[in-house]
Amino acid sequence: MKHTISVLVENKFGVLSRVSGLFSGRGFNIESLSVGETIDPAVSLMTIITSGDDRIVEQITKQLNKLIDIIKVVDFMEIDHVERELVLIKVSPRKTDKAEFLKIAEIFRGRIIDSGTQTFTVEITGDEKKIAAFIELIKPYGIKEFVRTGKVAIAREGLKKK
Amino acid sequence: MKINGSKILIECLKKEGIKHIYGYPGGVVLNIFDHLYDEKSMELTLTRHEQAAVHAADGYARASGKVGVAIVTSGPGATNTVTGIATAYMDSIPLVVFSGQVPTMLIGNDAFQEADIVGITRPCTKHNYLVKDVKDLAKTIREAFHIASTGRPGPVLIDLPKDVTTGMAEFVWPKHVNIRSYNPTYHGNRWMIKQSIQMISKAKKPVIMAGGGVILSGASKELKELAEKAKIPVTMTMMGLGGFPGTHKLSMGMLGMHGTYYANRAIQGSDLIIGIGVRFDDRVTGRTESFAPDAKVIHIDIDPTSIRKNVDVDLPVVGDVRNVLTDLLAEMKKHKEQWGAVRSSWLKQIDRWKKERPLEYRFDKKIIKPEFVVEKIYEVTKGKAIICTEVGQNQMWAAQYYKYDKPRTWLSSGGLGTMGYGFPAAIGAQMACPDETVFDIAGDGSIQMNIQELATAVINKLPVKIAILNNRFLGMVRQWQELFFNERYAHTDLDVTPDFVKLAEAYGAVGLRATTPDEVVPVLKESLKVKDKPVMMDFVVDWKSKVYPMVPAGAAIDEMIFDEEKKKPEKKLRTVK
């Protein structure tokens, strides 16, 4: 089962390595991890996508909580939330396919952020399903490069339990 | 007034009430050692290896209940502490280890004697620090001692670059420690405690399983009260020995891989296990799927990660063991149950198991049995000594045949299983408790892992008694080879062992030897007369002796192997009461 875990940490050096070391040392999975400063520059937020059965995920959240530099751990599994990921894709469609490609990008509300003689770079954000669907559709146009940020998540108003 | 970082360090140690430090000097810590040289309020003990410095600080901490402190240099000095730190981490022992580091501007440049010790020790410390500015030093040290000694205790490492210990700053000792991300839960949830009373009162076949947490939180008195009041038999994990009196009629001794027959049977037959300050380690549970199949589990521990890590728990109570037991006892007073009545048949059953298969070994008139030596150590010390052990058969026999009545009298590397732990730990314990008799029960393999510490013990006039159960083998591994590897003794035959008597004498210690059972007690008594230097006793024991009962790896804990040879009628059995 996939879990999205949000981890509020002290913005100190070595914290990322404490977290990643915990995952590797105890054999937990990391599917993606993204980190950034919060409004308070002394605090960073990590969003970790991991998987495991209930017991493993319970251990993951407890073990994270045990690290001294970690302020708060939230497993979004129990919370109504929205998730987004940003992907940049460089595509080189044939001349005849360009219009069609741009149309697809537009349908997915992708933005062309760079274009040259050979390639377009498209920026797309969305949840897992949307991004997966987009990638599937544009594969035939020739993906040259592909980069994604990893998911971030935020709770909906009221932190209502599902 | 500004003072340098080394002085700040010493001022901090004074504030923490530190009297004993264990260490080893080197290039980047010269300043610290130079200042310590004149310091009258604390004593630095020079060990002969940094690993031993950390084990000694660990032994000091276990025996005294205080935080152990070690100071070492950068690079190899720091890396040598890793085994000691990992040992303390696995057993939740409060330590603060200071390592020197190359000057901040050289960090990352592969400078001489540089090692990324903060990176190396990250997974085996409770927390660690690299101090980059002398202004942060006092606050960091304050935090480190707080973290090491509160919650589930553990070792904390502070890496001190040379320019931090020579740099100048005002010494400001923070009045309070406030770490927003560190708030251990000390009091158990009220509702959970009430629930556990319900479960205890309903249980017909309950067992208390007490662990190291009982000793760390100082809850022996409360545990005894609970057991006596609710008439619940108690078994201890290896780390829990001494947490409940071993001579008590409710004690079933140690459980697990080399636990007693009756403790393991009681666990498997029970309907309620009350785990107190334990972590359900694999050496205790055996095959987890078959562990205590009919029992509900109440688990009391300060560390939430211990709960539901290895076994399912019906009722978790997170909190300091002593607080939880105090609240539990207060709650019990409100109930008028006759706790004893429902348990009498269970207690009788346990007595039957105790009689059916007591701890026993084959006595021999000609050859010294290792169990016999431990039994005699118990007798000559009247059960009052502090016993340290190495790791292997020596450790298990010391756990089985010595009865520990008080906490902090059993010092042994449980989680990590570190050979070479016992002797330096005994040095630390002897310094913490100068009036006590301190033994290191050792094997001829283990003792050689930190034998250089004889020099430390001699120069400090420490009367530590080292009892080597010398079987010329790495006995525990040999035992497994005999039982599971067709008696192929691959690299466990120590063949050439030094003459321990001569070796002791070469260091200026006393060396004694016993080769027959008759000589055992006289040698032990002789050792007790020595008050100003270590005594190394070489007990030449039966190399074939094995630790029984034994639960093979991966078996359920009631699938025990016993010493079947003892059934032969010509062999006289000795039963330990």
XYZ file of C-alpha atoms in Angstrom:
739
model
C 0.000 0.000 0.000
C 1.329 3.400 -0.980
C 1.552 6.063 1.706
C 2.296 9.739 1.456
C 4.102 10.887 4.571
C 4.795 14.489 5.309
C 7.698 15.179 7.652
C 8.379 18.535 9.252
C 12.074 18.756 10.122
C 14.564 21.187 11.600
C 16.400 22.809 8.719
C 19.816 21.612 9.894
C 22.552 19.996 7.963
C 22.525 16.226 8.038
C 18.795 15.892 8.518
C 18.189 14.521 5.036
C 20.856 11.943 5.644
C 19.289 10.968 8.986
C 15.987 10.379 7.219
C 17.372 8.570 4.190
C 19.704 6.574 6.438
C 16.740 5.473 8.525
C 14.969 4.175 5.411
C 17.998 2.353 4.029
C 19.166 1.051 7.417
C 15.802 -0.490 8.248
C 14.968 -1.684 4.758
C 12.034 0.654 4.145
C 11.169 1.795 0.617
C 11.330 5.331 -0.674
C 9.482 5.843 -3.957
C 10.001 9.551 -3.981
C 11.212 12.230 -1.649
C 11.007 15.961 -2.016
C 12.310 18.583 0.364
C 11.891 22.309 0.630
C 11.988 25.112 3.117
C 8.739 26.177 4.734
C 7.644 29.766 5.441
C 9.851 29.491 8.532
C 13.379 29.114 7.128
C 14.410 27.132 10.235
C 12.010 24.385 9.235
C 11.851 22.205 6.127
C 9.142 19.923 4.881
C 9.816 16.536 3.362
C 7.201 14.624 1.443
C 8.004 10.948 1.257
C 6.128 8.408 -0.807
C 6.662 4.972 0.647
C 4.985 1.602 0.610
C 4.491 -1.283 2.989
C 1.870 -3.072 5.020
C 0.294 -1.453 8.079
C 2.927 -2.681 10.472
C 5.786 -1.372 8.317
C 4.207 2.024 7.779
C 3.495 2.251 11.505
C 7.181 1.552 12.147
C 8.208 4.127 9.534
C 6.188 6.893 11.166
C 7.293 5.912 14.676
C 10.932 5.659 13.706
C 10.752 9.034 11.957
C 9.190 10.569 15.057
C 12.025 9.162 17.125
C 14.681 11.123 15.223
C 15.582 14.147 17.299
C 15.469 16.669 14.454
C 12.002 15.680 13.320
C 9.213 17.910 14.539
C 6.109 16.280 13.138
C 5.127 13.322 11.011
C 1.803 13.067 9.185
C 0.646 10.004 7.279
C -1.801 11.345 4.694
C -3.401 7.935 4.404
C -5.789 8.895 7.171
C -6.347 12.454 6.009
C -8.262 13.998 3.157
C -5.600 15.722 1.095
C -4.471 16.835 -2.343
C -1.269 15.715 -4.021
C 0.633 17.278 -6.879
C 3.777 16.593 -8.783
C 5.530 18.701 -11.384
C 7.104 17.115 -14.451
C 9.253 18.639 -17.178
C 9.370 16.711 -20.421
C 11.399 17.443 -23.520
C 9.676 16.057 -26.609
C 10.710 16.087 -30.273
C 7.603 15.511 -32.391
C 7.845 15.237 -36.163
C 6.797 18.372 -37.984
C 3.520 16.795 -38.978
C 2.747 15.800 -35.395
C 3.515 19.135 -33.755
C -0.014 20.518 -33.786
C -1.469 17.316 -32.422
C 1.144 17.215 -29.673
C 0.438 20.811 -28.668
C -3.248 20.020 -28.539
C -2.680 17.141 -26.122
C -0.473 19.343 -23.960
C -3.212 21.940 -23.918
C -5.870 19.401 -22.912
C -3.729 18.460 -19.936
C -3.111 22.106 -19.176
C 0.586 21.630 -19.877
C 2.636 24.713 -20.553
C 5.332 24.934 -23.192
C 8.203 26.544 -21.365
C 10.868 26.169 -24.000
C 10.780 25.513 -27.706
C 13.506 25.154 -30.266
C 13.898 23.888 -33.765
C 13.875 20.265 -32.675
C 12.119 20.105 -29.313
C 9.418 21.403 -27.034
C 9.738 21.366 -23.261
C 6.409 20.961 -21.576
C 5.650 21.556 -17.922
C 2.793 19.663 -16.373
C 1.501 19.388 -12.834
C -1.091 17.101 -11.407
C -1.735 14.026 -9.362
C -0.351 10.621 -10.168
C -3.149 9.551 -12.501
C -3.086 12.674 -14.629
C 0.658 12.577 -15.063
C 0.620 8.880 -15.880
C -2.093 9.457 -18.490
C -0.219 12.356 -20.074
C 3.026 10.439 -20.307
C 1.232 7.530 -21.931
C -0.282 9.827 -24.542
C 2.873 11.653 -25.517
C 5.208 8.663 -25.574
C 4.671 8.169 -29.344
C 5.941 11.703 -30.012
C 9.411 10.862 -28.736
C 10.424 11.765 -25.203
C 14.022 13.048 -25.166
C 14.341 13.983 -21.523
C 12.158 13.576 -18.518
C 12.398 14.974 -14.980
C 9.947 14.952 -12.083
C 9.973 16.621 -8.662
C 8.403 13.891 -6.613
C 5.017 14.378 -5.064
C 4.048 16.997 -2.519
C 0.871 16.848 -0.518
C -1.267 19.143 1.560
C -4.292 18.447 3.744
C -7.698 19.818 2.778
C -9.317 22.315 5.074
C -10.259 20.955 8.487
C -7.964 17.901 8.373
C -11.064 15.759 8.246
C -10.560 12.064 8.716
C -11.655 10.115 5.717
C 35.004 36.863 30.180
C 35.820 34.761 27.188
C 37.406 31.373 27.686
C 38.477 28.801 25.153
C 36.384 25.875 23.971
C 38.353 23.292 25.959
C 37.638 25.196 29.157
C 34.001 25.548 28.196
C 33.882 21.783 27.739
C 35.314 21.242 31.223
C 32.932 23.789 32.747
C 30.024 21.964 31.120
C 31.209 18.622 32.480
C 31.422 20.175 35.952
C 27.859 21.439 35.592
C 26.777 17.929 34.683
C 28.530 16.611 37.791
C 30.938 14.427 35.872
C 33.670 12.827 37.982
C 35.045 10.145 35.699
C 35.998 10.392 32.065
C 37.565 7.684 29.940
C 39.719 8.636 27.027
C 42.720 8.518 24.808
C 44.607 11.601 23.612
C 45.672 12.605 20.114
C 46.600 15.514 17.887
C 43.378 17.504 17.699
C 42.340 16.990 21.327
C 45.673 18.011 22.863
C 44.090 21.214 24.122
C 41.316 19.425 25.942
C 43.696 16.961 27.546
C 46.036 19.767 28.524
C 43.251 21.501 30.419
C 42.001 18.259 31.973
C 45.544 17.653 33.254
C 45.103 20.368 35.898
C 41.437 19.746 36.619
C 40.934 18.472 40.145
C 37.177 17.915 40.087
C 37.275 15.096 37.581
C 39.560 12.255 36.713
C 40.493 11.128 33.245
C 41.273 7.445 32.975
C 43.561 6.570 30.131
C 42.548 3.274 28.574
C 44.762 1.427 26.122
C 42.251 1.485 23.276
C 39.407 3.864 22.433
C 36.906 1.022 22.199
C 37.714 0.171 25.808
C 37.281 3.822 26.814
C 33.693 3.729 25.584
C 33.006 0.305 27.152
C 34.451 1.575 30.447
C 32.206 4.650 30.297
C 29.333 2.266 29.503
C 30.170 -0.003 32.465
C 30.395 3.078 34.666
C 26.966 4.211 33.437
C 25.320 0.798 33.912
C 26.731 0.343 37.412
C 26.031 3.878 38.627
C 22.966 4.977 36.669
C 24.797 8.134 35.633
C 25.861 9.256 32.167
C 29.203 7.806 31.025
C 31.679 10.112 29.291
C 34.527 9.385 26.880
C 36.891 11.690 24.991
C 38.941 10.554 22.020
C 40.832 12.069 19.133
C 39.780 12.368 15.484
C 40.093 9.765 12.727
C 41.159 6.363 14.095
C 40.431 7.475 17.655
C 36.882 8.242 16.663
C 36.348 5.161 14.484
C 37.640 2.942 17.308
C 34.723 4.097 19.444
C 32.100 2.827 17.006
C 31.757 -0.674 18.526
C 31.473 0.834 21.989
C 28.851 3.320 20.868
C 26.837 0.694 18.996
C 26.967 -1.546 22.084
C 25.534 1.244 24.243
C 22.950 2.124 21.600
C 21.540 -1.396 21.399
C 21.276 -1.604 25.189
C 19.996 2.002 25.691
C 22.914 3.134 27.852
C 23.373 6.894 28.380
C 26.773 8.037 27.126
C 28.229 11.257 25.800
C 31.237 10.658 23.583
C 33.410 13.583 22.533
C 35.529 13.054 19.439
C 38.144 15.470 18.183
C 37.885 16.629 14.603
C 40.223 18.410 12.198
C 39.755 22.200 12.073
C 36.476 23.238 10.418
C 38.276 24.714 7.390
C 39.901 21.343 6.681
C 36.753 19.230 7.054
C 36.040 17.404 3.827
C 39.602 17.752 2.567
C 40.741 14.259 3.596
C 43.032 15.862 6.153
C 45.364 13.806 8.339
C 43.329 11.738 10.839
C 40.059 12.984 9.421
C 36.976 10.746 9.508
C 33.332 11.704 9.067
C 32.444 10.322 12.489
C 29.106 12.106 12.581
C 28.188 10.314 9.356
C 29.628 7.016 10.584
C 27.827 7.042 13.943
C 24.500 8.415 12.716
C 22.758 5.034 12.774
C 24.234 3.938 16.120
C 23.728 7.029 18.255
C 20.536 8.440 19.700
C 21.706 11.739 18.265
C 24.990 13.329 17.255
C 26.425 16.770 16.643
C 29.213 18.483 14.786
C 29.901 21.742 16.607
C 30.933 24.360 14.073
C 31.112 27.405 16.294
C 32.494 27.654 19.814
C 29.497 29.852 20.709
C 27.221 26.807 20.274
C 29.390 24.504 22.375
C 27.811 24.849 25.826
C 24.271 24.613 24.472
C 25.172 21.534 22.442
C 26.745 19.773 25.415
C 23.729 20.604 27.581
C 21.413 19.172 24.944
C 23.565 16.091 24.479
C 23.463 15.140 28.164
C 19.728 15.781 28.215
C 19.087 13.593 25.188
C 21.415 10.821 26.395
C 19.809 10.523 29.812
C 16.096 11.097 29.194
C 13.403 9.151 27.374
C 14.845 5.876 26.173
C 18.491 6.576 27.042
C 21.297 6.175 24.533
C 24.692 7.381 23.408
C 25.199 10.845 21.937
C 28.356 11.852 20.087
C 29.717 15.381 19.842
C 32.368 16.035 17.215
C 34.682 18.902 18.165
C 36.824 20.486 15.473
C 40.166 21.712 16.785
C 39.350 25.380 16.188
C 36.197 25.006 18.284
C 38.158 23.759 21.282
C 40.744 26.517 20.903
C 38.323 29.297 19.911
C 37.151 31.802 22.529
C 33.607 32.472 23.736
C 31.654 33.452 26.809
C 30.605 30.457 28.866
C 26.841 30.529 29.149
C 25.197 27.457 30.635
C 21.597 27.314 29.387
C 19.173 27.122 32.303
C 16.727 24.911 30.457
C 16.856 22.532 27.582
C 14.111 23.122 25.111
C 14.115 20.896 22.071
C 10.757 21.290 20.372
C 11.110 18.070 18.435
C 12.044 15.912 21.433
C 9.298 15.227 23.965
C 9.333 11.682 25.323
C 6.094 10.381 26.835
C 6.678 9.749 30.517
C 3.197 8.962 31.770
C 1.063 6.134 30.505
C -2.388 6.799 29.211
C -4.919 6.519 32.096
C -7.476 4.609 30.084
C -4.840 2.116 28.917
C -3.754 1.589 32.510
C -7.342 0.939 33.583
C -7.736 -1.494 30.711
C -4.616 -3.341 31.731
C -5.998 -3.834 35.239
C -9.059 -5.440 33.649
C -6.873 -7.750 31.619
C -4.693 -8.654 34.607
C -7.676 -9.409 36.805
C -9.225 -11.678 34.189
C -6.023 -13.550 33.387
C -5.638 -17.027 34.796
C -2.149 -17.685 33.517
C -0.312 -14.375 33.371
C 3.446 -13.908 33.053
C 5.471 -10.749 33.579
C 8.345 -10.414 31.150
C 10.708 -7.779 32.530
C 13.495 -6.191 30.527
C 16.257 -3.635 30.676
C 13.713 -0.829 30.862
C 12.940 -1.846 34.453
C 16.563 -1.242 35.404
C 16.970 1.944 33.368
C 13.888 3.552 34.890
C 14.621 2.291 38.414
C 11.365 0.377 38.703
C 12.493 -2.782 40.536
C 10.571 -1.929 43.688
C 7.360 -1.279 41.763
C 7.820 -4.431 39.714
C 8.236 -6.527 42.843
C 5.137 -4.983 44.355
C 3.099 -5.694 41.250
C 4.277 -9.304 41.004
C 3.653 -10.020 44.678
C 0.352 -8.271 44.823
C -1.124 -9.785 41.685
C 0.692 -13.120 42.177
C 2.243 -13.102 38.757
C 5.367 -15.110 38.000
C 8.223 -13.092 36.496
C 10.699 -13.976 33.805
C 13.467 -11.648 32.736
C 15.152 -11.003 29.451
C 18.930 -11.014 29.629
C 18.922 -7.227 29.910
C 16.357 -7.420 32.697
C 18.396 -9.650 35.042
C 18.542 -8.008 38.459
C 15.376 -6.036 37.779
C 13.502 -8.629 39.827
C 15.227 -10.696 42.525
C 16.543 -13.913 40.986
C 16.061 -15.714 44.306
C 12.406 -14.688 44.631
C 9.898 -17.539 44.553
C 8.017 -15.851 41.708
C 11.192 -15.586 39.614
C 11.541 -17.976 36.712
C 14.948 -16.666 35.672
C 15.779 -15.796 32.108
C 13.678 -16.754 29.098
C 14.558 -17.163 25.450
C 17.223 -19.003 23.497
C 19.082 -20.126 26.615
C 16.285 -19.412 29.036
C 15.001 -21.802 31.640
C 12.653 -24.606 30.696
C 9.972 -23.277 33.033
C 10.174 -19.669 31.840
C 9.807 -20.717 28.226
C 7.000 -23.150 29.026
C 5.225 -20.497 31.077
C 5.405 -17.981 28.228
C 4.064 -20.497 25.731
C 1.291 -21.592 28.078
C 0.247 -18.192 29.341
C -2.926 -16.291 28.568
C -1.455 -12.855 29.306
C 2.059 -11.524 28.860
C 2.894 -8.245 30.519
C 6.029 -7.029 28.760
C 7.680 -4.341 30.868
C 10.589 -2.410 29.362
C 11.265 -5.071 26.775
C 11.501 -5.020 23.001
C 10.641 -8.639 22.141
C 14.035 -9.319 20.623
C 14.438 -12.412 18.448
C 16.636 -14.117 21.074
C 13.654 -13.921 23.399
C 10.732 -14.726 21.128
C 12.181 -17.471 18.978
C 9.945 -17.949 15.933
C 7.537 -15.059 16.387
C 4.549 -16.796 14.747
C 4.673 -19.453 17.455
C 5.420 -17.078 20.323
C 2.926 -17.301 23.189
C 0.103 -18.494 20.924
C -2.710 -18.152 23.473
C -1.614 -14.982 25.170
C -2.833 -11.452 25.009
C 0.005 -8.962 25.290
C 0.258 -5.816 27.377
C 3.385 -3.917 26.402
C 4.750 -1.131 28.600
C 7.681 0.780 27.121
C 8.865 4.341 26.781
C 9.807 3.876 23.140
C 6.781 3.685 20.803
C 8.929 2.029 18.115
C 9.377 -1.019 20.364
C 5.657 -1.611 20.308
C 4.336 -3.835 17.539
C 7.801 -4.034 16.008
C 8.237 -7.781 16.463
C 5.048 -9.109 18.023
C 1.420 -8.025 18.021
C 0.322 -6.129 21.084
C -3.223 -6.042 22.439
C -2.665 -3.173 24.821
C 0.247 -0.776 24.433
C 1.144 1.591 27.252
C 3.761 4.142 26.230
C 5.511 5.723 29.180
C 8.331 5.485 31.652
C 8.131 2.049 33.225
C 8.337 3.313 36.805
C 5.622 5.916 36.279
C 3.349 3.437 34.561
C 3.821 0.803 37.259
C 3.239 3.395 39.995
C -0.027 4.429 38.342
C -0.953 0.807 37.786
C -0.390 -0.035 41.445
C -2.426 2.971 42.547
C -5.244 1.853 40.272
C -5.029 -1.708 41.591
C -5.607 -0.496 45.135
C -9.115 0.534 44.065
C -9.937 -3.060 43.210
C -10.761 -5.570 45.863
C -10.019 -8.701 43.872
C -8.394 -11.643 45.551
C -5.642 -11.837 42.993
C -4.050 -14.931 44.455
C -6.964 -17.343 44.263
C -7.332 -17.489 40.474
C -3.619 -17.981 40.044
C -2.900 -20.816 42.449
C -3.180 -23.608 39.908
C -0.999 -21.636 37.467
C 1.670 -21.112 40.094
C 1.519 -24.808 40.959
C 1.946 -25.679 37.301
C 5.051 -23.491 37.162
C 6.422 -25.208 40.257
C 5.903 -28.545 38.552
C 7.849 -27.282 35.522
C 10.574 -26.045 37.833
C 10.892 -29.512 39.318
C 10.556 -31.299 36.019
C 13.562 -29.627 34.422
C 15.614 -27.394 36.664
C 18.819 -25.774 35.439
C 21.365 -28.534 35.710
C 24.702 -29.746 34.490
C 26.879 -32.800 34.826
C 29.354 -32.475 37.622
C 32.713 -34.127 37.176
C 35.322 -34.786 39.810
C 38.281 -34.463 37.476
C 37.356 -31.817 34.936
C 36.100 -28.353 35.831
C 32.664 -27.670 34.423
C 32.215 -24.010 33.501
C 28.804 -23.890 35.193
C 30.498 -25.044 38.391
C 32.841 -22.042 38.300
C 29.934 -19.596 37.965
C 28.079 -21.386 40.760
C 31.114 -21.064 43.008
C 31.567 -17.386 42.140
C 27.984 -16.951 43.297
C 28.753 -18.738 46.538
C 32.003 -16.983 47.435
C 30.571 -13.546 46.653
C 27.307 -14.430 48.466
C 25.462 -13.234 45.386
C 26.514 -9.656 46.003
C 29.106 -9.000 43.321
C 28.755 -6.923 40.187
C 29.100 -9.371 37.342
C 30.290 -8.239 33.931
C 30.527 -10.697 31.092
C 31.978 -11.064 27.676
C 29.851 -12.634 24.953
C 29.304 -16.290 24.188
C 28.962 -19.312 26.447
C 30.551 -17.411 29.364
C 27.754 -14.853 29.149
C 24.971 -17.416 29.102
C 26.357 -19.480 31.990
C 26.812 -16.271 33.971
C 23.186 -15.376 33.208
C 21.913 -18.810 34.206
C 23.953 -19.846 37.238
C 24.360 -16.554 39.095
C 21.210 -15.177 40.716
C 20.966 -11.415 40.503
C 18.948 -9.886 43.281
C 19.633 -6.236 42.635
C 19.533 -4.032 39.563
C 22.809 -2.760 38.106
C 24.736 -5.832 39.232
C 24.579 -7.556 35.842
C 26.521 -5.796 33.070
C 26.501 -7.523 29.736
C 26.289 -6.595 26.082
C 22.825 -7.819 25.162
C 21.740 -6.306 21.877
C 24.986 -6.028 19.997
C 26.681 -8.987 21.672
C 30.111 -7.432 21.821
C 33.027 -9.713 22.683
C 35.583 -7.643 24.566
C 32.927 -5.647 26.389
C 33.157 -7.215 29.834
C 36.643 -6.361 31.023
C 36.656 -2.629 30.208
C 33.064 -2.437 31.513
C 34.290 -4.014 34.748
C 36.921 -1.287 34.987
C 34.214 1.370 34.697
C 31.968 -0.469 37.162
C 34.770 -0.806 39.700
C 35.420 2.928 39.504
C 31.712 3.660 39.941
C 31.446 1.236 42.859
C 34.870 1.108 44.553
C 33.564 -0.885 47.526
C 31.941 -3.647 45.516
C 33.483 -6.843 44.238
C 33.494 -6.704 40.459
C 33.910 -9.806 38.333
C 34.357 -10.208 34.629
C 33.237 -13.671 33.638
C 35.084 -14.211 30.395
C 35.972 -16.719 27.752
C 39.489 -17.262 26.514
C 38.409 -15.821 23.166
C 36.594 -12.718 24.387
C 39.172 -11.665 26.943
C 41.760 -11.364 24.205
C 39.681 -8.722 22.459
C 40.500 -6.091 25.082
C 43.201 -7.731 27.124
C 45.428 -4.639 26.846
C 43.222 -3.039 29.511
C 45.111 -5.024 32.146
C 47.474 -2.049 32.077
C 44.596 0.348 32.829
C 43.389 -1.791 35.721
C 46.901 -2.229 37.153
C 47.853 1.442 37.065
C 44.541 2.463 38.617
C 44.868 -0.246 41.297
C 41.488 -1.700 40.415
C 40.858 -5.103 42.003
C 38.714 -6.411 39.129
C 38.488 -10.211 39.099
C 38.663 -11.787 35.682
C 37.412 -15.367 35.649
C 38.340 -16.929 32.327
C 36.342 -20.038 31.516
C 39.135 -21.345 29.359
C 37.973 -24.043 26.955
C 40.539 -23.271 24.228
C 37.660 -22.651 21.822
C 35.304 -19.954 20.683
C 32.822 -22.001 22.621
C 29.442 -20.722 21.526
C 30.303 -20.936 17.853
C 31.848 -24.350 18.473
C 28.592 -25.414 20.119
C 26.641 -24.455 17.000
C 29.210 -26.250 14.843
C 28.826 -29.385 16.938
C 25.051 -29.289 16.823
C 24.366 -27.958 13.333
C 27.569 -28.243 11.274
C 28.544 -31.905 11.716
C 31.218 -31.117 14.275
C 33.317 -29.257 11.725
C 35.143 -26.802 13.961
C 36.022 -24.246 11.333
C 38.325 -21.648 12.892
C 36.972 -21.914 16.400
C 39.874 -23.895 17.840
C 42.034 -21.266 19.511
C 44.913 -23.737 19.592
C 47.508 -21.275 20.852
C 46.173 -19.308 23.803
C 48.592 -17.339 25.903
C 49.539 -18.461 29.389
C 47.081 -16.166 31.159
C 48.881 -16.444 34.486
C 52.193 -15.299 33.015
C 50.398 -12.666 30.987
C 48.743 -11.225 34.088
C 52.076 -11.178 35.842
C 53.741 -9.482 32.894
C 51.233 -6.632 33.275
C 51.803 -6.469 37.030
C 48.501 -8.156 37.855
C 47.939 -11.359 39.808
C 47.561 -14.546 37.800
C 45.936 -17.693 39.225
C 44.993 -21.016 37.702
C 42.678 -23.877 38.537
C 42.797 -27.136 36.608
C 40.700 -29.371 38.864
C 37.334 -28.739 40.553
C 39.019 -28.842 43.969
C 41.109 -25.822 43.090
C 38.215 -23.610 42.027
C 37.086 -22.308 45.405
C 40.618 -21.737 46.787
C 41.517 -19.752 43.662
C 38.353 -17.638 43.968
C 38.976 -17.026 47.656
C 42.566 -16.086 46.929
C 41.367 -13.565 44.350
C 39.044 -11.912 46.860
C 42.011 -11.194 49.132
C 43.622 -8.994 46.496
C 42.466 -5.419 46.969
C 44.847 -3.276 44.935
C 45.300 -4.899 41.558
C 43.402 -6.995 39.059
C 43.391 -10.765 39.331
C 43.232 -12.920 36.255
C 42.017 -16.449 36.919
C 42.492 -19.142 34.335
C 39.901 -21.871 34.870
C 40.786 -24.723 32.579
C 37.320 -26.071 31.851
C 35.748 -28.912 29.899
C 35.848 -27.871 26.274
C 32.852 -30.032 25.444
C 30.458 -28.208 27.771
C 27.523 -26.650 26.025
C 24.926 -24.144 27.110
C 21.566 -25.812 27.803
C 18.663 -25.525 27.413
C 18.950 -24.238 23.892
C 16.325 -23.134 21.412
C 17.711 -23.542 17.891
C 17.519 -20.424 15.710
C 14.104 -20.189 14.060
C 12.376 -22.592 16.477
C 9.587 -21.778 18.916
C 10.898 -21.130 22.405
C 9.409 -24.299 23.858
C 11.245 -26.409 21.267
C 14.252 -26.729 23.525
C 17.276 -28.988 23.276
C 18.596 -30.424 26.546
C 21.773 -32.108 27.562
C 20.665 -35.666 26.813
C 23.885 -37.276 27.995
C 22.937 -36.404 31.520
C 20.333 -39.134 31.394
C 23.092 -41.752 31.506
C 22.829 -43.187 34.998
C 26.541 -43.271 35.815
C 26.760 -39.483 35.586
C 25.877 -37.687 38.755
C 23.527 -34.790 38.324
C 23.907 -31.545 40.176
C 20.865 -29.429 40.561
C 21.068 -25.767 41.263
C 18.564 -24.482 43.755
